Tab-separated table of C-alpha atoms in Angstrom:
chain	number	residue	atom	x	y	z
R	1	MET	CA	0.000	0.000	0.000
R	2	SER	CA	2.812	2.412	0.857
R	3	LEU	CA	4.480	1.627	-2.513
R	4	ARG	CA	1.322	2.529	-4.387
R	5	LEU	CA	0.993	5.801	-2.466
R	6	GLY	CA	4.610	6.627	-3.278
R	7	ASN	CA	4.034	5.948	-6.973
R	8	LEU	CA	0.919	8.124	-6.901
R	9	ARG	CA	2.802	10.989	-5.256
R	10	ALA	CA	5.635	10.687	-7.790
R	11	TRP	CA	3.151	10.637	-10.663
R	12	ARG	CA	1.361	13.711	-9.337
R	13	THR	CA	4.666	15.540	-8.838
R	14	GLY	CA	5.754	14.735	-12.400
R	15	ASP	CA	2.360	15.805	-13.724
R	16	ARG	CA	2.664	19.159	-11.985
R	17	TYR	CA	6.207	19.585	-13.395
R	18	GLN	CA	5.055	18.773	-16.925
R	19	GLY	CA	2.053	21.060	-16.519
R	20	GLY	CA	4.337	23.914	-15.415
R	21	GLN	CA	6.521	23.389	-18.479
R	22	LEU	CA	3.460	23.536	-20.713
R	23	VAL	CA	2.256	26.785	-19.146
R	24	PHE	CA	5.746	28.270	-19.515
R	25	PHE	CA	5.955	27.375	-23.201
R	26	LEU	CA	2.438	28.675	-23.862
R	27	ALA	CA	3.303	31.972	-22.169
R	28	LEU	CA	6.504	32.203	-24.203
R	29	ILE	CA	4.626	31.657	-27.465
R	30	LEU	CA	1.913	34.171	-26.548
R	31	GLY	CA	4.592	36.696	-25.620
R	32	ALA	CA	6.327	36.255	-28.967
R	33	ILE	CA	3.017	36.693	-30.799
R	34	SER	CA	2.263	39.847	-28.795
R	35	VAL	CA	5.680	41.348	-29.620
R	36	ALA	CA	5.185	40.545	-33.295
R	37	LEU	CA	1.741	42.154	-33.303
R	38	LEU	CA	3.078	45.217	-31.507
R	39	PHE	CA	5.936	45.550	-33.990
R	40	TYR	CA	3.477	45.229	-36.870
R	41	THR	CA	1.179	47.831	-35.337
R	42	LEU	CA	3.984	50.319	-34.805
R	43	ARG	CA	5.044	49.899	-38.419
R	44	ARG	CA	1.941	51.609	-39.692
R	45	THR	CA	3.277	52.156	-43.213
R	46	PRO	CA	3.804	49.279	-45.601
R	47	LYS	CA	7.263	48.824	-47.077
R	48	GLN	CA	6.117	49.588	-50.604
R	49	ASP	CA	5.270	53.187	-49.529
R	50	LEU	CA	8.949	53.996	-49.011
R	51	ALA	CA	10.260	56.087	-51.916
R	52	ASP	CA	13.621	55.491	-53.551
R	53	LEU	CA	15.091	59.002	-53.768
R	54	PRO	CA	18.360	60.165	-55.340
R	55	ASP	CA	21.166	61.533	-53.188
R	56	THR	CA	21.277	64.874	-55.023
R	57	PRO	CA	19.296	67.718	-53.375
R	58	PRO	CA	16.002	68.557	-55.098
R	59	LEU	CA	15.353	71.644	-57.170
R	60	ARG	CA	12.996	74.213	-55.684
R	61	LEU	CA	9.828	75.136	-57.559
R	62	GLN	CA	8.065	78.444	-57.246
R	63	GLY	CA	5.283	77.797	-54.771
R	64	ARG	CA	2.041	79.344	-53.600
R	65	ARG	CA	1.142	79.992	-49.988
R	66	TRP	CA	-2.336	78.594	-50.616
R	67	CYS	CA	-2.108	74.844	-51.273
R	68	ASP	CA	-4.981	73.956	-53.611
R	69	PHE	CA	-3.349	71.947	-56.422
R	70	GLU	CA	-5.016	68.514	-56.453
R	71	ILE	CA	-3.207	65.219	-56.955
R	72	ALA	CA	-4.474	61.644	-57.425
R	73	GLY	CA	-3.993	58.263	-55.810
R	74	GLU	CA	-4.087	59.249	-52.117
R	75	ASN	CA	-6.591	56.451	-51.459
R	76	HIS	CA	-3.802	53.908	-52.079
R	77	TYR	CA	-1.552	55.499	-49.451
R	78	GLN	CA	-3.855	56.150	-46.516
R	79	ALA	CA	-1.570	54.283	-44.097
R	80	ALA	CA	1.387	56.426	-45.141
R	81	LEU	CA	-0.670	59.622	-44.849
R	82	ALA	CA	-1.882	58.561	-41.397
R	83	ALA	CA	1.724	58.162	-40.330
R	84	ILE	CA	2.581	61.595	-41.761
R	85	GLY	CA	-0.449	63.588	-40.615
R	86	GLY	CA	-1.208	61.633	-37.424
R	87	VAL	CA	-4.164	59.442	-36.443
R	88	ALA	CA	-7.058	61.424	-34.984
R	89	PRO	CA	-8.671	60.010	-31.832
R	90	PRO	CA	-12.424	59.233	-31.802
R	91	GLY	CA	-14.524	62.393	-31.730
R	92	ASP	CA	-11.797	64.540	-33.346
R	93	VAL	CA	-13.551	66.622	-36.021
R	94	GLN	CA	-10.387	68.504	-36.978
R	95	GLY	CA	-8.183	65.687	-38.243
R	96	ALA	CA	-4.748	66.219	-39.748
R	97	ASN	CA	-3.497	69.739	-40.356
R	98	TYR	CA	0.074	69.321	-41.584
R	99	PHE	CA	1.988	71.840	-43.694
R	100	CYS	CA	5.201	70.485	-45.193
R	101	ASP	CA	7.223	70.098	-48.382
R	102	ALA	CA	6.480	67.512	-51.049
R	103	LEU	CA	8.872	66.056	-53.594
R	104	LEU	CA	7.773	65.482	-57.180
R	105	VAL	CA	9.656	62.448	-58.478
R	106	PRO	CA	9.475	61.635	-62.209
R	107	GLU	CA	9.184	57.902	-62.868
R	108	MET	CA	11.403	57.811	-65.958
R	109	GLU	CA	10.942	54.073	-66.482
R	110	SER	CA	7.316	54.771	-67.474
R	111	PRO	CA	7.072	58.480	-68.403
R	112	SER	CA	3.817	57.937	-70.319
R	113	ALA	CA	2.049	56.173	-67.455
R	114	SER	CA	-0.854	57.794	-65.631
R	115	ASP	CA	1.267	57.985	-62.478
R	116	ALA	CA	4.461	59.203	-64.164
R	117	VAL	CA	5.172	61.792	-61.416
R	118	THR	CA	5.089	60.436	-57.863
R	119	VAL	CA	4.393	62.723	-54.899
R	120	VAL	CA	6.566	61.983	-51.871
R	121	ILE	CA	6.267	63.454	-48.366
R	122	ASP	CA	8.658	62.616	-45.525
R	123	GLY	CA	10.176	59.876	-47.667
R	124	LEU	CA	6.827	58.127	-48.279
R	125	ARG	CA	4.766	57.870	-51.448
R	126	VAL	CA	1.420	59.594	-50.979
R	127	GLY	CA	0.052	59.818	-54.538
R	128	HIS	CA	0.900	61.109	-57.999
R	129	LEU	CA	0.095	63.973	-60.317
R	130	LYS	CA	-3.005	63.453	-62.436
R	131	SER	CA	-2.280	61.970	-65.842
R	132	LYS	CA	-2.506	65.211	-67.877
R	133	ASP	CA	-0.802	67.257	-65.165
R	134	GLY	CA	2.020	64.732	-65.038
R	135	ALA	CA	2.552	64.890	-68.811
R	136	ASP	CA	2.513	68.703	-68.779
R	137	TYR	CA	4.870	68.741	-65.803
R	138	LEU	CA	7.445	66.470	-67.476
R	139	ALA	CA	7.287	68.519	-70.683
R	140	ARG	CA	7.804	71.700	-68.672
R	141	LEU	CA	10.846	70.236	-66.889
R	142	LYS	CA	12.296	69.377	-70.286
R	143	ASP	CA	11.750	72.947	-71.500
R	144	LEU	CA	13.501	74.243	-68.390
R	145	GLY	CA	16.483	72.001	-69.078
R	146	VAL	CA	16.027	69.882	-65.949
R	147	ALA	CA	14.264	66.797	-67.310
R	148	SER	CA	13.848	63.965	-64.779
R	149	ALA	CA	14.959	66.184	-61.871
R	150	VAL	CA	13.371	65.753	-58.440
R	151	ALA	CA	11.778	69.018	-57.306
R	152	ALA	CA	10.226	70.313	-54.081
R	153	CYS	CA	7.163	72.473	-53.444
R	154	PRO	CA	4.883	73.333	-50.477
R	155	ALA	CA	2.239	70.772	-49.499
R	156	TYR	CA	-0.674	70.388	-47.087
R	157	VAL	CA	-2.021	67.116	-45.631
R	158	PHE	CA	-5.506	67.138	-44.113
R	159	GLY	CA	-8.379	64.759	-43.372
R	160	GLY	CA	-8.521	61.695	-41.156
R	161	SER	CA	-11.206	63.087	-38.852
R	162	ILE	CA	-13.863	60.785	-37.371
R	163	ASP	CA	-17.566	61.645	-37.673
R	164	GLU	CA	-20.380	60.878	-35.210
R	165	ASP	CA	-20.858	57.416	-36.744
R	166	GLY	CA	-17.212	56.541	-36.201
R	167	VAL	CA	-16.338	56.747	-39.903
R	168	ARG	CA	-12.896	58.128	-40.631
R	169	ALA	CA	-12.580	60.653	-43.462
R	170	PRO	CA	-9.849	59.948	-46.026
R	171	TYR	CA	-6.559	61.791	-45.915
R	172	VAL	CA	-6.000	64.285	-48.738
R	173	VAL	CA	-2.943	66.061	-50.143
R	174	ARG	CA	-2.878	69.476	-51.799
R	175	LEU	CA	0.201	71.126	-53.303
R	176	GLY	CA	1.163	74.781	-53.253
R	177	LEU	CA	2.281	74.598	-56.866
R	178	ALA	CA	2.307	77.505	-59.315
R	179	TRP	CA	1.217	76.380	-62.771
R	180	PRO	CA	2.880	76.172	-65.218
R	181	VAL	CA	5.763	75.280	-62.986
R	182	GLN	CA	8.767	77.549	-62.743
R	183	LEU	CA	12.037	77.067	-60.922
R	184	GLU	CA	12.542	79.288	-57.914
R	185	ALA	CA	15.009	82.035	-58.741
R	186	LYS	CA	18.409	81.566	-57.167
R	187	VAL	CA	19.341	84.694	-55.278
R	188	GLU	CA	23.086	84.921	-54.973
R	189	PRO	CA	24.314	86.729	-51.869
R	190	PRO	CA	25.990	90.044	-52.652
R	191	PRO	CA	29.780	89.957	-52.665
R	192	PRO	CA	31.424	91.267	-49.508
R	193	SER	CA	32.489	94.888	-49.572
R	194	PRO	CA	36.210	95.495	-50.056
R	195	ARG	CA	36.668	96.343	-46.386
R	196	VAL	CA	34.938	93.117	-45.315
R	197	ALA	CA	36.922	91.114	-47.850
R	198	ALA	CA	40.154	92.659	-46.605
R	199	ARG	CA	39.207	91.834	-43.012
R	200	LEU	CA	38.430	88.237	-43.973
R	201	ARG	CA	41.804	87.953	-45.684
R	202	GLY	CA	43.528	89.499	-42.684
R	203	GLU	CA	44.939	92.249	-44.872
R	204	PRO	CA	44.777	96.052	-44.615
R	205	LEU	CA	42.357	97.887	-46.875
R	206	SER	CA	44.059	99.227	-49.989
R	207	GLU	CA	43.990	102.954	-50.752
R	208	GLU	CA	42.101	102.264	-53.986
R	209	ASP	CA	39.350	100.427	-52.112
R	210	ALA	CA	39.307	102.955	-49.265
R	211	TRP	CA	38.741	105.723	-51.813
R	212	HIS	CA	35.278	104.231	-52.488
R	213	TYR	CA	34.659	102.256	-49.262
R	214	PRO	CA	36.306	103.925	-46.251
R	215	PRO	CA	36.689	101.751	-43.134
R	216	VAL	CA	34.525	104.074	-41.002
R	217	ARG	CA	31.103	105.579	-41.521
R	218	THR	CA	31.175	108.798	-43.557
R	219	ILE	CA	28.420	111.320	-44.201
R	220	PRO	CA	25.515	109.803	-46.186
R	221	GLU	CA	25.428	110.860	-49.812
R	222	ALA	CA	22.092	112.678	-49.534
R	223	GLU	CA	23.350	114.788	-46.608
R	224	PHE	CA	26.621	115.448	-48.433
R	225	LEU	CA	24.798	116.752	-51.519
R	226	GLN	CA	22.633	118.969	-49.324
R	227	MET	CA	25.758	120.326	-47.614
R	228	MET	CA	27.369	121.161	-50.960
R	229	SER	CA	24.226	122.937	-52.157
R	230	GLY	CA	24.746	125.468	-49.377
R	231	GLY	CA	28.109	126.566	-50.780
R	232	VAL	CA	31.637	125.162	-50.588
R	233	GLU	CA	33.755	128.274	-50.377
R	234	ASP	CA	34.350	128.115	-46.636
R	235	HIS	CA	35.327	124.449	-46.461
R	236	ALA	CA	38.772	123.216	-45.483
R	237	VAL	CA	40.012	119.644	-45.685
R	238	CYS	CA	42.454	117.414	-43.888
R	239	PHE	CA	43.472	113.816	-44.523
R	240	ALA	CA	43.754	110.824	-42.170
R	241	GLY	CA	45.049	107.318	-42.785
R	242	TRP	CA	46.629	107.870	-46.215
R	243	SER	CA	50.173	107.428	-47.465
R	244	ALA	CA	52.310	110.552	-47.814
R	245	GLU	CA	52.196	110.284	-51.615
R	246	ARG	CA	48.382	110.114	-51.650
R	247	ILE	CA	48.106	113.036	-49.220
R	248	ASP	CA	50.381	115.148	-51.452
R	249	TYR	CA	48.256	114.320	-54.480
R	250	MET	CA	44.913	115.070	-52.799
R	251	GLY	CA	46.293	118.246	-51.248
R	252	ALA	CA	47.451	119.514	-54.615
R	253	VAL	CA	44.036	118.799	-56.166
R	254	ALA	CA	42.211	120.535	-53.288
R	255	ARG	CA	44.421	123.631	-53.481
R	256	SER	CA	43.954	123.828	-57.242
R	257	VAL	CA	40.268	124.638	-56.750
R	258	GLY	CA	40.805	127.000	-53.835
R	259	LEU	CA	40.149	124.691	-50.892
R	260	ARG	CA	42.166	125.276	-47.771
R	261	VAL	CA	44.251	122.234	-46.799
R	262	CYS	CA	44.938	121.562	-43.113
R	263	GLU	CA	47.838	119.560	-41.793
R	264	SER	CA	45.813	118.153	-38.858
R	265	VAL	CA	42.525	118.425	-36.987
R	266	GLU	CA	44.108	121.136	-34.845
R	267	ASP	CA	44.000	123.475	-37.860
R	268	LYS	CA	40.177	123.506	-37.718
R	269	PRO	CA	39.175	121.761	-40.950
R	270	THR	CA	35.516	121.244	-41.817
R	271	LEU	CA	36.087	118.015	-43.772
R	272	MET	CA	38.279	114.967	-43.188
R	273	VAL	CA	38.972	112.599	-46.081
R	274	VAL	CA	39.229	109.165	-44.462
R	275	GLY	CA	41.835	106.703	-45.744
R	276	PRO	CA	42.315	102.960	-45.197
R	277	SER	CA	43.896	103.264	-41.723
R	278	PRO	CA	42.887	106.487	-39.953
R	279	PRO	CA	44.276	106.819	-36.383
R	280	ASP	CA	41.586	106.491	-33.724
R	281	GLU	CA	42.727	109.677	-31.992
R	282	ASP	CA	42.282	111.680	-35.219
R	283	LEU	CA	38.778	110.291	-35.662
R	284	ASP	CA	37.877	111.080	-32.054
R	285	ARG	CA	39.142	114.671	-32.370
R	286	ALA	CA	37.296	115.138	-35.655
R	287	LYS	CA	34.010	113.928	-34.203
R	288	SER	CA	34.378	116.023	-31.048
R	289	ARG	CA	34.983	119.167	-33.139
R	290	GLY	CA	32.163	118.579	-35.614
R	291	VAL	CA	34.415	117.745	-38.573
R	292	THR	CA	32.525	115.916	-41.319
R	293	LEU	CA	34.051	112.609	-42.444
R	294	ILE	CA	33.998	112.118	-46.219
R	295	SER	CA	35.322	109.533	-48.693
R	296	GLY	CA	37.666	110.033	-51.608
R	297	ASP	CA	34.690	109.842	-53.962
R	298	GLN	CA	32.999	112.676	-52.099
R	299	LEU	CA	36.146	114.803	-52.241
R	300	GLN	CA	36.145	114.224	-55.991
R	301	GLU	CA	32.500	115.367	-56.179
R	302	LEU	CA	33.362	118.473	-54.169
R	303	VAL	CA	36.260	119.376	-56.476
R	304	ALA	CA	34.063	118.793	-59.559
R	305	GLN	CA	31.360	121.115	-58.211
R	306	ILE	CA	33.824	123.874	-57.454
R	307	THR	CA	35.350	123.510	-60.914
R	308	SER	CA	31.907	123.595	-62.560
R	309	ALA	CA	30.842	126.666	-60.599
R	310	ALA	CA	34.036	128.516	-61.624
R	311	GLN	CA	33.442	128.004	-65.348
């Protein structure tokens, strides 16, 4: 009897052990399925929605602030648009409201197809230009000399709201595209002024450049012309920051038209012609005594006016 009880206990113990193994393996399988479902849910966009884009940066098309240019095929890419614009919760009547840039990608393998120009947002296909629009667009790119180029324009994604019956509205894309398309004008930055260029090179400003672009602020041209209109007979000039040869030349020109030439600010000039490297102390004295700072060009204008008035 005791042997039978022992066998029964051993059998029950083994049964519990095998049952625990079964539960463990079932939990492991369910956990793996749950992880797979979660991974699938998080990947809301199918692989085929990913666009194959070139490495070169896109051209920029002239756009419109109001995005109202319709495209086609969004119904095939609702999952991608949901990922881009966001999924509205139940009761949300607003839906997606996403302003962005879209890429227009010519499909050169089938340029005559109805979907010859794919629309891509955030790296995902979201539709294509309508058949006639696509043909006109490709012809226009060819006329502009950029056939098959990828181009960017403003875009707006909306929709995806849920109505009272729980029905979700489709996502829609509109482009801010001027038609016929035109490339955005490239605005080149203006070249740096000679004084900025000299500073960037770590070199002093040349006297030729300083003649037109002095290193300090001089009287604005409009104020200078107004000053000359009041008469120039009583003006006297001095020079700061020039070489001795240039000072001799400018002094001779000034004297030839009757201007008084001062050796320094102490001689009470009314005008100071600023060179490429004027001493700070000379500038400070000139400003404190009301001396007007002028450029070489303005001195030339002054001499020309005196010469014209004398004829």
